[in-house]
Amino acid sequence: MLGATLSRWTMSYFAAALVCLVAGLILTASGFGYPSTAIEAPESLVVIHLFAIGWLGLLFAGSLLQFVPVLVSRPLEMPHLSLPVLLLTITGLGLLLAGFLGLAGILPLWSWVLPLGGAVLALAFAGLLWMVTRTLATARPMPLPAKFVALGCAALVGVAASGLLLTLPLSGLTANQYLVGLLLEAAPSHAYLGLVGWMTITAIGVSYRLLTMFLLSPERPRMTSRAVGWLMAVGLAMVAFGTVLAGAGTSPTATIYVATAFGGIAVLIYGLDVHLIFRERKRKSAEMNVLASLAAVAMLIACFALFGASTMSDLPIDLARPAAYLFVFGWLTGLGLGQLYKIVAFMTWLECYGPVLGRAAVPRVQELVNERRSSTWFLLYFGATVAATVALIADTPAMFRWLALAQLAAVCALAFEFTQARRLAIVPQAVRLPKGAIHPRLFLPSFKGSSQ
C-alpha cells in the first residue's frame, strides 16, 4: 500500500461499531430478543439491527472509506462527508431502536420515530454511496475487486429503500395494501440484500485485494473470480425483483431459494480462489488476520450447506435461522474481527511512524500486536460461535445464552488488543516513539496533511 493515505474518521467508525457489537451481545446473553422471543418480535428487531447496522454497517462503511481508494489507487472523493455520515448513521440507528422499543412497550411509542430513523439512515447511506461511487468512477479501467464493491453499493440502495418503506406500515402510519404486503413478505429479501448483497459481495471483493496483499500472492484476474461476481449479480437481481413483487402479495421465497443456490455456487468458487491465493503465497507464515479470515470463509461455506440442507430435507428442525446466525457471526463478524486485527495495527503504524520513515528506527507492524495472546481470543470466539449455532439447532436457549457470553468475552478481549495497538503498549520502548512520530489518539483523528 505504497502512498496510501488514511481516512480520518475510519477509526471512529470502528470504535462505534465495536460498541454496538458489545451492546448486542450483552442483550443476547441476557435473554433479550431471539431466540428467547420470536424472530419477528420488536425485541429481536432491536438486537438484529444493532448487529446489522450498528456493528456490521459501521464496520463496512469505515472500511470502505479506507480501502476503496486503495482498490482504485485514487484519493477518496468528498472525504468531508465522512463525519456527517457517521453521525447520521448513529442518529438513525438510535431512532430506529427507539421505535422498536416503543413497539415492545419498553419506551413510549411515537409512530413517527421509525420512519424518521429510516429516513435518516437512508440519508447516511446516500452520503456513503456518494463518496464511494464517485471514487470508483475515477478508476479507468475499474479493477475486479472494485467491481464487487460497486455491485455491493447497488444492493445497499435496495436495502435503504426497502428498509425505509418497511418502517411505514410497521409504525402504523399507513395501511397501504402494497406496503402492508411488503412488510408481510419482504423482510427476508431485505435481510438478503443487506447481508448477502451489500456486505458479502463487498467483503468478497475487498478480500481478493487484501489477501493477495497480506500474503504476497500474485494478483491477477481469474475467470473464477469473474464467475463469482456474475453469479452473485444474478442472485441479487432475482431477490430485488422478488422484493418488488412482494408488495403485491407474491411471496419472494422461491426467488430467495434460487438466489441462495446461485450464491452457494459462487461461495464454493470463492473458496477455491481463496485456496489458490493461499497456496501461491510468497509469505509462508500466515498472520493471525489471515488465519481468522480463512476460518470465516470456511464458516461461510458451512452456512450455505446448512441453508441448503434446510430447504432440501424433511428434517423436523429449523436449520435456516442457525445458518443465518453462523452467517452473521461466523462469516461476517469473524472476517470483520480478523481484518480489524490487521487494519487497526496497520493504520496505527502508518499514522504514527509514517512521518519518520527513513529518518528513524521504527517497529514492524507485527510488533504493535501480540499474536500469541490474541490467538486464544480468536479460538474462543470461533469455538463459541460454532457451539452457539449447534445450540440453536438443538433448541437450547439457556446454553445459547452462555455461549453468547463466551462470544462477548472474546470480543471484549479482542477490543482490548485493538486498544493496546492504538496505545503502542506492546511496542518495544527503544522504538516506541522516535522524534517526529505522532502518538495516535484512541479513536479520534490526530493526523493532518495527506490524510483524507
Short mmCIF file of C-alpha atoms in Angstrom, two decimals:
data_model
loop_
_atom_site.label_atom_id
_atom_site.label_comp_id
_atom_site.label_asym_id
_atom_site.label_seq_id
_atom_site.Cartn_x
_atom_site.Cartn_y
_atom_site.Cartn_z
CA MET A 1 0.00 0.00 0.00
CA LEU A 2 2.70 2.44 -1.02
CA GLY A 3 1.46 6.01 -0.96
CA ALA A 4 -1.67 5.01 1.00
CA THR A 5 -3.48 7.74 2.85
CA LEU A 6 -5.56 7.43 5.97
CA SER A 7 -9.26 8.02 6.26
CA ARG A 8 -9.58 10.49 9.13
CA TRP A 9 -12.73 9.01 10.67
CA THR A 10 -12.37 5.29 9.93
CA MET A 11 -11.10 4.54 13.44
CA SER A 12 -14.16 6.34 14.87
CA TYR A 13 -16.41 4.13 12.71
CA PHE A 14 -14.64 1.06 14.07
CA ALA A 15 -14.97 2.21 17.69
CA ALA A 16 -18.70 2.88 17.33
CA ALA A 17 -19.15 -0.47 15.58
CA LEU A 18 -17.43 -2.37 18.38
CA VAL A 19 -19.60 -0.61 20.98
CA CYS A 20 -22.71 -1.81 19.10
CA LEU A 21 -21.34 -5.36 18.85
CA VAL A 22 -20.66 -5.49 22.59
CA ALA A 23 -24.07 -4.00 23.38
CA GLY A 24 -25.82 -6.50 21.12
CA LEU A 25 -24.00 -9.46 22.67
CA ILE A 26 -24.86 -8.21 26.17
CA LEU A 27 -28.54 -8.11 25.22
CA THR A 28 -28.35 -11.55 23.60
CA ALA A 29 -26.57 -13.11 26.56
CA SER A 30 -29.17 -11.62 28.92
CA GLY A 31 -32.00 -13.29 27.01
CA PHE A 32 -33.29 -10.18 25.25
CA GLY A 33 -34.55 -10.96 21.75
CA TYR A 34 -34.12 -14.08 19.63
CA PRO A 35 -34.06 -16.98 20.48
CA SER A 36 -35.78 -16.13 23.78
CA THR A 37 -38.51 -14.37 21.77
CA ALA A 38 -39.80 -14.78 18.23
CA ILE A 39 -37.54 -13.58 15.43
CA GLU A 40 -40.15 -11.05 14.29
CA ALA A 41 -40.75 -9.64 17.81
CA PRO A 42 -39.74 -5.99 18.39
CA GLU A 43 -37.15 -7.08 20.96
CA SER A 44 -35.50 -9.28 18.33
CA LEU A 45 -35.59 -6.43 15.82
CA VAL A 46 -33.67 -4.28 18.31
CA VAL A 47 -30.85 -6.83 18.54
CA ILE A 48 -30.87 -7.64 14.82
CA HIS A 49 -30.49 -4.00 13.77
CA LEU A 50 -27.93 -3.32 16.49
CA PHE A 51 -25.80 -6.01 14.89
CA ALA A 52 -26.70 -5.36 11.24
CA ILE A 53 -26.48 -1.55 11.18
CA GLY A 54 -24.58 -0.68 14.34
CA TRP A 55 -21.86 -3.32 14.12
CA LEU A 56 -21.64 -4.52 10.52
CA GLY A 57 -22.96 -1.37 8.83
CA LEU A 58 -20.50 0.95 10.58
CA LEU A 59 -17.67 -1.59 10.17
CA PHE A 60 -18.22 -1.85 6.42
CA ALA A 61 -18.72 1.88 5.97
CA GLY A 62 -15.47 2.70 7.78
CA SER A 63 -13.61 0.01 5.86
CA LEU A 64 -14.87 1.28 2.51
CA LEU A 65 -13.68 4.81 3.27
CA GLN A 66 -10.19 3.43 3.87
CA PHE A 67 -9.91 0.73 1.22
CA VAL A 68 -11.88 1.93 -1.80
CA PRO A 69 -9.08 4.46 -2.54
CA VAL A 70 -6.60 1.56 -2.24
CA LEU A 71 -8.62 -0.56 -4.68
CA VAL A 72 -8.63 2.13 -7.39
CA SER A 73 -5.39 3.97 -6.48
CA ARG A 74 -7.26 7.26 -6.26
CA PRO A 75 -7.98 9.57 -3.30
CA LEU A 76 -11.40 9.42 -1.68
CA GLU A 77 -13.90 11.81 -3.24
CA MET A 78 -15.80 14.19 -0.93
CA PRO A 79 -13.99 12.98 2.24
CA HIS A 80 -15.56 15.78 4.31
CA LEU A 81 -18.81 13.76 4.26
CA SER A 82 -17.25 11.02 6.41
CA LEU A 83 -18.12 12.59 9.77
CA PRO A 84 -21.70 13.60 8.82
CA VAL A 85 -22.33 10.06 7.53
CA LEU A 86 -21.07 8.60 10.82
CA LEU A 87 -23.24 10.93 12.91
CA LEU A 88 -26.30 10.35 10.72
CA THR A 89 -25.86 6.57 10.94
CA ILE A 90 -25.64 6.65 14.73
CA THR A 91 -28.64 9.02 14.97
CA GLY A 92 -30.75 6.99 12.54
CA LEU A 93 -29.92 3.75 14.35
CA GLY A 94 -30.85 5.33 17.69
CA LEU A 95 -34.24 6.43 16.32
CA LEU A 96 -34.84 3.02 14.78
CA LEU A 97 -34.06 1.22 18.04
CA ALA A 98 -36.27 3.65 19.97
CA GLY A 99 -39.12 2.84 17.58
CA PHE A 100 -38.69 -0.91 18.08
CA LEU A 101 -38.52 -0.45 21.85
CA GLY A 102 -41.74 1.54 21.58
CA LEU A 103 -43.40 -1.34 19.73
CA ALA A 104 -42.20 -3.64 22.54
CA GLY A 105 -43.80 -1.37 25.17
CA ILE A 106 -40.46 -0.56 26.79
CA LEU A 107 -40.41 3.09 25.63
CA PRO A 108 -43.29 5.42 24.72
CA LEU A 109 -44.50 4.65 21.20
CA TRP A 110 -44.36 7.55 18.74
CA SER A 111 -45.43 6.49 15.27
CA TRP A 112 -43.09 8.93 13.55
CA VAL A 113 -39.89 7.62 15.16
CA LEU A 114 -39.42 4.54 12.97
CA PRO A 115 -39.93 6.33 9.62
CA LEU A 116 -37.71 9.20 10.77
CA GLY A 117 -35.00 6.71 11.72
CA GLY A 118 -35.33 5.02 8.34
CA ALA A 119 -35.11 8.37 6.54
CA VAL A 120 -32.01 9.45 8.49
CA LEU A 121 -30.33 6.11 7.75
CA ALA A 122 -31.24 6.40 4.07
CA LEU A 123 -29.61 9.85 4.05
CA ALA A 124 -26.49 8.44 5.75
CA PHE A 125 -26.22 5.60 3.22
CA ALA A 126 -26.74 8.09 0.38
CA GLY A 127 -23.75 10.08 1.65
CA LEU A 128 -21.64 6.92 1.89
CA LEU A 129 -22.65 5.85 -1.61
CA TRP A 130 -21.86 9.30 -2.97
CA MET A 131 -18.29 9.12 -1.66
CA VAL A 132 -17.70 5.51 -2.68
CA THR A 133 -19.29 5.54 -6.14
CA ARG A 134 -17.63 8.82 -7.12
CA THR A 135 -14.28 7.37 -6.09
CA LEU A 136 -14.93 4.15 -8.00
CA ALA A 137 -15.92 6.15 -11.08
CA THR A 138 -12.45 7.67 -11.27
CA ALA A 139 -10.87 4.27 -12.00
CA ARG A 140 -10.13 3.59 -15.68
CA PRO A 141 -10.33 0.63 -16.07
CA MET A 142 -12.04 -0.47 -12.86
CA PRO A 143 -10.23 -3.43 -11.21
CA LEU A 144 -12.27 -6.53 -10.42
CA PRO A 145 -12.35 -6.03 -6.60
CA ALA A 146 -13.75 -2.54 -7.19
CA LYS A 147 -16.50 -4.03 -9.40
CA PHE A 148 -17.57 -6.21 -6.47
CA VAL A 149 -17.79 -3.09 -4.30
CA ALA A 150 -19.87 -1.34 -6.99
CA LEU A 151 -22.26 -4.31 -7.07
CA GLY A 152 -22.48 -4.20 -3.28
CA CYS A 153 -23.34 -0.50 -3.49
CA ALA A 154 -26.27 -1.34 -5.78
CA ALA A 155 -27.53 -3.75 -3.14
CA LEU A 156 -27.17 -1.06 -0.47
CA VAL A 157 -29.58 1.12 -2.44
CA GLY A 158 -32.13 -1.68 -2.23
CA VAL A 159 -31.50 -2.16 1.49
CA ALA A 160 -32.03 1.51 2.27
CA ALA A 161 -35.14 1.83 0.09
CA SER A 162 -36.85 -1.35 1.31
CA GLY A 163 -35.96 -0.58 4.93
CA LEU A 164 -37.48 2.89 4.71
CA LEU A 165 -40.67 1.51 3.13
CA LEU A 166 -40.95 -1.21 5.76
CA THR A 167 -40.96 1.34 8.59
CA LEU A 168 -44.19 2.94 7.32
CA PRO A 169 -46.63 0.04 7.88
CA LEU A 170 -44.62 -1.24 10.87
CA SER A 171 -45.13 2.08 12.66
CA GLY A 172 -48.83 2.14 11.79
CA LEU A 173 -48.60 5.35 9.77
CA THR A 174 -50.13 3.75 6.70
CA ALA A 175 -52.45 0.90 5.82
CA ASN A 176 -51.50 0.94 2.14
CA GLN A 177 -52.03 -2.61 0.87
CA TYR A 178 -48.80 -2.66 -1.14
CA LEU A 179 -46.69 -1.55 1.84
CA VAL A 180 -48.52 -3.93 4.20
CA GLY A 181 -47.83 -6.74 1.75
CA LEU A 182 -44.20 -5.63 1.61
CA LEU A 183 -44.00 -5.82 5.41
CA LEU A 184 -45.50 -9.30 5.47
CA GLU A 185 -43.45 -10.80 2.66
CA ALA A 186 -40.28 -8.80 2.02
CA ALA A 187 -38.38 -8.97 5.33
CA PRO A 188 -36.27 -11.97 4.18
CA SER A 189 -35.44 -10.15 0.94
CA HIS A 190 -34.45 -7.04 2.90
CA ALA A 191 -32.10 -9.16 5.01
CA TYR A 192 -30.68 -10.90 1.93
CA LEU A 193 -29.97 -7.59 0.20
CA GLY A 194 -28.11 -6.36 3.25
CA LEU A 195 -26.20 -9.38 4.48
CA VAL A 196 -25.51 -11.11 1.17
CA GLY A 197 -25.98 -8.34 -1.37
CA TRP A 198 -24.11 -5.48 0.26
CA MET A 199 -21.87 -6.99 2.90
CA THR A 200 -20.89 -10.36 1.48
CA ILE A 201 -20.32 -9.18 -2.08
CA THR A 202 -18.30 -6.22 -0.78
CA ALA A 203 -16.34 -8.44 1.62
CA ILE A 204 -15.50 -10.90 -1.16
CA GLY A 205 -14.27 -8.11 -3.43
CA VAL A 206 -12.13 -6.43 -0.79
CA SER A 207 -10.77 -9.77 0.45
CA TYR A 208 -9.43 -10.57 -3.02
CA ARG A 209 -7.24 -7.48 -2.69
CA LEU A 210 -6.36 -7.80 1.00
CA LEU A 211 -5.49 -11.50 0.96
CA THR A 212 -3.15 -11.15 -2.01
CA MET A 213 -1.59 -8.09 -0.40
CA PHE A 214 -1.07 -9.61 3.05
CA LEU A 215 0.08 -12.99 1.71
CA LEU A 216 2.23 -11.53 -1.09
CA SER A 217 0.37 -13.69 -3.61
CA PRO A 218 0.26 -12.90 -7.35
CA GLU A 219 -2.60 -10.52 -8.04
CA ARG A 220 -4.07 -11.49 -11.39
CA PRO A 221 -7.56 -11.64 -12.85
CA ARG A 222 -9.15 -15.08 -12.71
CA MET A 223 -12.08 -16.46 -14.66
CA THR A 224 -13.31 -17.98 -11.40
CA SER A 225 -13.36 -14.58 -9.71
CA ARG A 226 -15.42 -13.14 -12.55
CA ALA A 227 -17.79 -16.12 -12.29
CA VAL A 228 -18.29 -15.35 -8.59
CA GLY A 229 -19.27 -11.79 -9.47
CA TRP A 230 -21.73 -12.81 -12.18
CA LEU A 231 -23.38 -15.48 -10.05
CA MET A 232 -23.78 -13.04 -7.17
CA ALA A 233 -25.18 -10.41 -9.56
CA VAL A 234 -27.81 -12.83 -10.92
CA GLY A 235 -28.87 -13.80 -7.40
CA LEU A 236 -29.04 -10.16 -6.37
CA ALA A 237 -31.23 -9.25 -9.37
CA MET A 238 -33.61 -12.10 -8.57
CA VAL A 239 -34.03 -11.02 -4.96
CA ALA A 240 -34.55 -7.38 -5.96
CA PHE A 241 -37.25 -8.47 -8.43
CA GLY A 242 -38.88 -10.66 -5.78
CA THR A 243 -38.88 -7.76 -3.32
CA VAL A 244 -40.80 -5.56 -5.77
CA LEU A 245 -43.39 -8.31 -6.29
CA ALA A 246 -43.70 -8.94 -2.55
CA GLY A 247 -45.73 -5.78 -2.06
CA ALA A 248 -48.35 -7.16 -4.43
CA GLY A 249 -48.78 -10.20 -2.19
CA THR A 250 -46.45 -12.53 -4.10
CA SER A 251 -44.14 -14.46 -1.80
CA PRO A 252 -40.45 -13.97 -2.69
CA THR A 253 -39.49 -17.26 -1.03
CA ALA A 254 -38.88 -19.09 -4.30
CA THR A 255 -36.63 -16.33 -5.67
CA ILE A 256 -34.65 -16.27 -2.42
CA TYR A 257 -34.11 -20.03 -2.63
CA VAL A 258 -32.90 -19.80 -6.22
CA ALA A 259 -30.73 -16.78 -5.43
CA THR A 260 -29.24 -18.65 -2.48
CA ALA A 261 -28.44 -21.57 -4.80
CA PHE A 262 -26.57 -19.17 -7.11
CA GLY A 263 -24.86 -17.70 -4.05
CA GLY A 264 -23.87 -21.15 -2.81
CA ILE A 265 -22.17 -21.96 -6.12
CA ALA A 266 -20.43 -18.57 -6.03
CA VAL A 267 -19.22 -19.21 -2.49
CA LEU A 268 -17.75 -22.59 -3.43
CA ILE A 269 -15.85 -20.97 -6.31
CA TYR A 270 -14.73 -18.17 -3.99
CA GLY A 271 -13.46 -20.76 -1.53
CA LEU A 272 -11.43 -22.30 -4.36
CA ASP A 273 -9.99 -18.87 -5.18
CA VAL A 274 -9.01 -18.31 -1.55
CA HIS A 275 -7.32 -21.72 -1.52
CA LEU A 276 -5.32 -20.83 -4.67
CA ILE A 277 -4.33 -17.43 -3.25
CA PHE A 278 -3.15 -19.11 -0.05
CA ARG A 279 -1.25 -21.84 -1.93
CA GLU A 280 0.54 -19.33 -4.19
CA ARG A 281 1.61 -17.08 -1.33
CA LYS A 282 5.22 -15.94 -1.02
CA ARG A 283 4.83 -15.20 2.69
CA LYS A 284 4.84 -18.73 4.09
CA SER A 285 3.91 -17.86 7.68
CA ALA A 286 0.30 -16.68 7.69
CA GLU A 287 -0.51 -13.96 10.22
CA MET A 288 -3.43 -14.01 12.60
CA ASN A 289 -5.73 -11.90 10.41
CA VAL A 290 -5.29 -14.33 7.50
CA LEU A 291 -5.96 -17.39 9.67
CA ALA A 292 -9.10 -15.74 11.07
CA SER A 293 -10.22 -14.88 7.53
CA LEU A 294 -9.73 -18.49 6.42
CA ALA A 295 -11.84 -19.67 9.36
CA ALA A 296 -14.53 -17.16 8.39
CA VAL A 297 -14.55 -18.39 4.76
CA ALA A 298 -14.94 -21.98 6.00
CA MET A 299 -17.96 -20.89 8.04
CA LEU A 300 -19.40 -19.09 5.01
CA ILE A 301 -19.34 -22.35 3.09
CA ALA A 302 -20.90 -24.14 6.08
CA CYS A 303 -23.70 -21.54 6.17
CA PHE A 304 -24.80 -22.29 2.62
CA ALA A 305 -24.54 -26.02 3.31
CA LEU A 306 -26.84 -25.62 6.33
CA PHE A 307 -29.29 -23.48 4.40
CA GLY A 308 -29.30 -25.97 1.53
CA ALA A 309 -30.00 -28.79 3.99
CA SER A 310 -32.89 -26.82 5.47
CA THR A 311 -34.57 -26.42 2.07
CA MET A 312 -33.87 -29.83 0.56
CA SER A 313 -34.57 -32.13 3.51
CA ASP A 314 -37.60 -33.02 5.62
CA LEU A 315 -35.82 -32.64 8.93
CA PRO A 316 -38.15 -31.63 11.79
CA ILE A 317 -35.68 -28.94 12.92
CA ASP A 318 -35.20 -25.44 11.54
CA LEU A 319 -31.72 -25.02 10.07
CA ALA A 320 -32.29 -21.71 8.27
CA ARG A 321 -32.07 -19.48 11.36
CA PRO A 322 -28.98 -21.22 12.80
CA ALA A 323 -27.44 -20.85 9.32
CA ALA A 324 -28.26 -17.13 9.38
CA TYR A 325 -26.66 -16.85 12.83
CA LEU A 326 -23.50 -18.57 11.64
CA PHE A 327 -23.54 -16.30 8.59
CA VAL A 328 -23.62 -13.13 10.70
CA PHE A 329 -21.23 -14.20 13.46
CA GLY A 330 -19.06 -16.85 11.84
CA TRP A 331 -18.59 -15.30 8.39
CA LEU A 332 -19.19 -11.53 8.56
CA THR A 333 -18.22 -10.89 12.19
CA GLY A 334 -15.37 -13.40 12.13
CA LEU A 335 -13.98 -11.85 8.96
CA GLY A 336 -14.51 -8.35 10.36
CA LEU A 337 -12.69 -9.06 13.63
CA GLY A 338 -9.87 -10.81 11.80
CA GLN A 339 -9.31 -7.96 9.39
CA LEU A 340 -9.70 -5.35 12.13
CA TYR A 341 -6.80 -7.02 13.92
CA LYS A 342 -4.54 -6.15 10.96
CA ILE A 343 -6.20 -2.92 9.83
CA VAL A 344 -6.05 -1.23 13.24
CA ALA A 345 -2.37 -2.12 13.65
CA PHE A 346 -1.50 -1.06 10.09
CA MET A 347 -3.39 2.24 10.24
CA THR A 348 -1.83 2.99 13.64
CA TRP A 349 1.64 2.20 12.28
CA LEU A 350 1.11 4.38 9.20
CA GLU A 351 -0.34 7.23 11.25
CA CYS A 352 2.36 7.13 13.92
CA TYR A 353 5.53 6.20 12.05
CA GLY A 354 4.74 7.35 8.52
CA PRO A 355 6.17 10.86 9.14
CA VAL A 356 9.56 9.46 10.26
CA LEU A 357 10.06 6.56 7.83
CA GLY A 358 13.64 6.59 6.56
CA ARG A 359 14.72 9.05 9.25
CA ALA A 360 14.45 6.94 12.41
CA ALA A 361 14.23 3.32 13.50
CA VAL A 362 10.60 2.21 13.61
CA PRO A 363 8.95 -1.08 14.65
CA ARG A 364 7.35 -3.52 12.25
CA VAL A 365 3.56 -3.62 12.04
CA GLN A 366 3.61 -7.04 13.74
CA GLU A 367 5.27 -5.50 16.79
CA LEU A 368 2.14 -3.48 17.56
CA VAL A 369 0.20 -6.64 18.44
CA ASN A 370 0.63 -9.82 20.48
CA GLU A 371 -0.40 -12.64 18.13
CA ARG A 372 0.13 -15.46 20.63
CA ARG A 373 -2.25 -13.91 23.15
CA SER A 374 -4.76 -12.85 20.50
CA SER A 375 -4.90 -16.35 19.02
CA THR A 376 -6.55 -17.50 22.25
CA TRP A 377 -9.34 -14.94 21.86
CA PHE A 378 -9.95 -15.85 18.22
CA LEU A 379 -10.13 -19.54 19.11
CA LEU A 380 -12.59 -18.72 21.89
CA TYR A 381 -14.70 -16.58 19.58
CA PHE A 382 -14.92 -19.03 16.68
CA GLY A 383 -15.40 -22.00 19.02
CA ALA A 384 -18.23 -20.25 20.88
CA THR A 385 -19.84 -19.21 17.59
CA VAL A 386 -19.90 -22.77 16.25
CA ALA A 387 -21.19 -24.08 19.59
CA ALA A 388 -23.88 -21.37 19.71
CA THR A 389 -25.04 -22.41 16.23
CA VAL A 390 -25.30 -26.01 17.44
CA ALA A 391 -27.27 -24.79 20.49
CA LEU A 392 -29.74 -23.06 18.16
CA ILE A 393 -30.13 -26.24 16.13
CA ALA A 394 -30.69 -28.21 19.33
CA ASP A 395 -33.16 -25.54 20.55
CA THR A 396 -31.43 -24.97 23.92
CA PRO A 397 -31.78 -21.22 24.61
CA ALA A 398 -30.13 -21.40 28.04
CA MET A 399 -26.96 -22.96 26.61
CA PHE A 400 -27.06 -20.47 23.76
CA ARG A 401 -27.02 -17.55 26.21
CA TRP A 402 -23.94 -18.92 27.97
CA LEU A 403 -22.18 -19.30 24.63
CA ALA A 404 -23.16 -15.74 23.67
CA LEU A 405 -21.49 -14.69 26.92
CA ALA A 406 -18.32 -16.50 25.77
CA GLN A 407 -18.53 -14.64 22.46
CA LEU A 408 -18.86 -11.40 24.40
CA ALA A 409 -15.77 -12.20 26.47
CA ALA A 410 -13.76 -12.94 23.31
CA VAL A 411 -14.90 -9.73 21.60
CA CYS A 412 -14.06 -7.63 24.67
CA ALA A 413 -10.61 -9.25 24.82
CA LEU A 414 -10.03 -8.50 21.12
CA ALA A 415 -11.24 -4.92 21.60
CA PHE A 416 -8.63 -4.64 24.35
CA GLU A 417 -5.99 -5.90 21.90
CA PHE A 418 -7.05 -3.23 19.39
CA THR A 419 -6.78 -0.63 22.15
CA GLN A 420 -3.30 -1.85 23.06
CA ALA A 421 -2.23 -1.49 19.44
CA ARG A 422 -3.57 2.08 19.30
CA ARG A 423 -1.75 2.95 22.55
CA LEU A 424 1.53 1.42 21.28
CA ALA A 425 1.55 -0.53 24.55
CA ILE A 426 3.28 -3.61 23.08
CA VAL A 427 5.92 -1.78 21.02
CA PRO A 428 9.47 -2.07 22.45
CA GLN A 429 10.39 1.06 24.36
CA ALA A 430 13.51 1.69 22.26
CA VAL A 431 11.48 2.34 19.09
CA ARG A 432 8.08 3.20 20.54
CA LEU A 433 8.01 6.91 19.83
CA PRO A 434 11.02 8.29 17.92
CA LYS A 435 11.37 12.02 17.47
CA GLY A 436 8.84 13.32 14.94
CA ALA A 437 6.43 10.40 15.34
CA ILE A 438 2.77 11.13 16.12
CA HIS A 439 1.18 9.36 19.08
CA PRO A 440 -2.28 8.35 17.83
CA ARG A 441 -5.47 9.10 19.70
CA LEU A 442 -7.60 6.12 20.62
CA PHE A 443 -10.41 6.62 18.10
CA LEU A 444 -10.39 10.29 17.07
CA PRO A 445 -8.28 11.69 14.20
CA SER A 446 -4.91 13.10 15.19
CA PHE A 447 -3.21 13.47 11.86
CA LYS A 448 -3.12 16.08 9.12
CA GLY A 449 -1.56 16.56 5.76
CA SER A 450 -2.11 13.75 3.28
CA SER A 451 -4.85 12.10 5.31
CA GLN A 452 -8.35 12.14 3.90
#
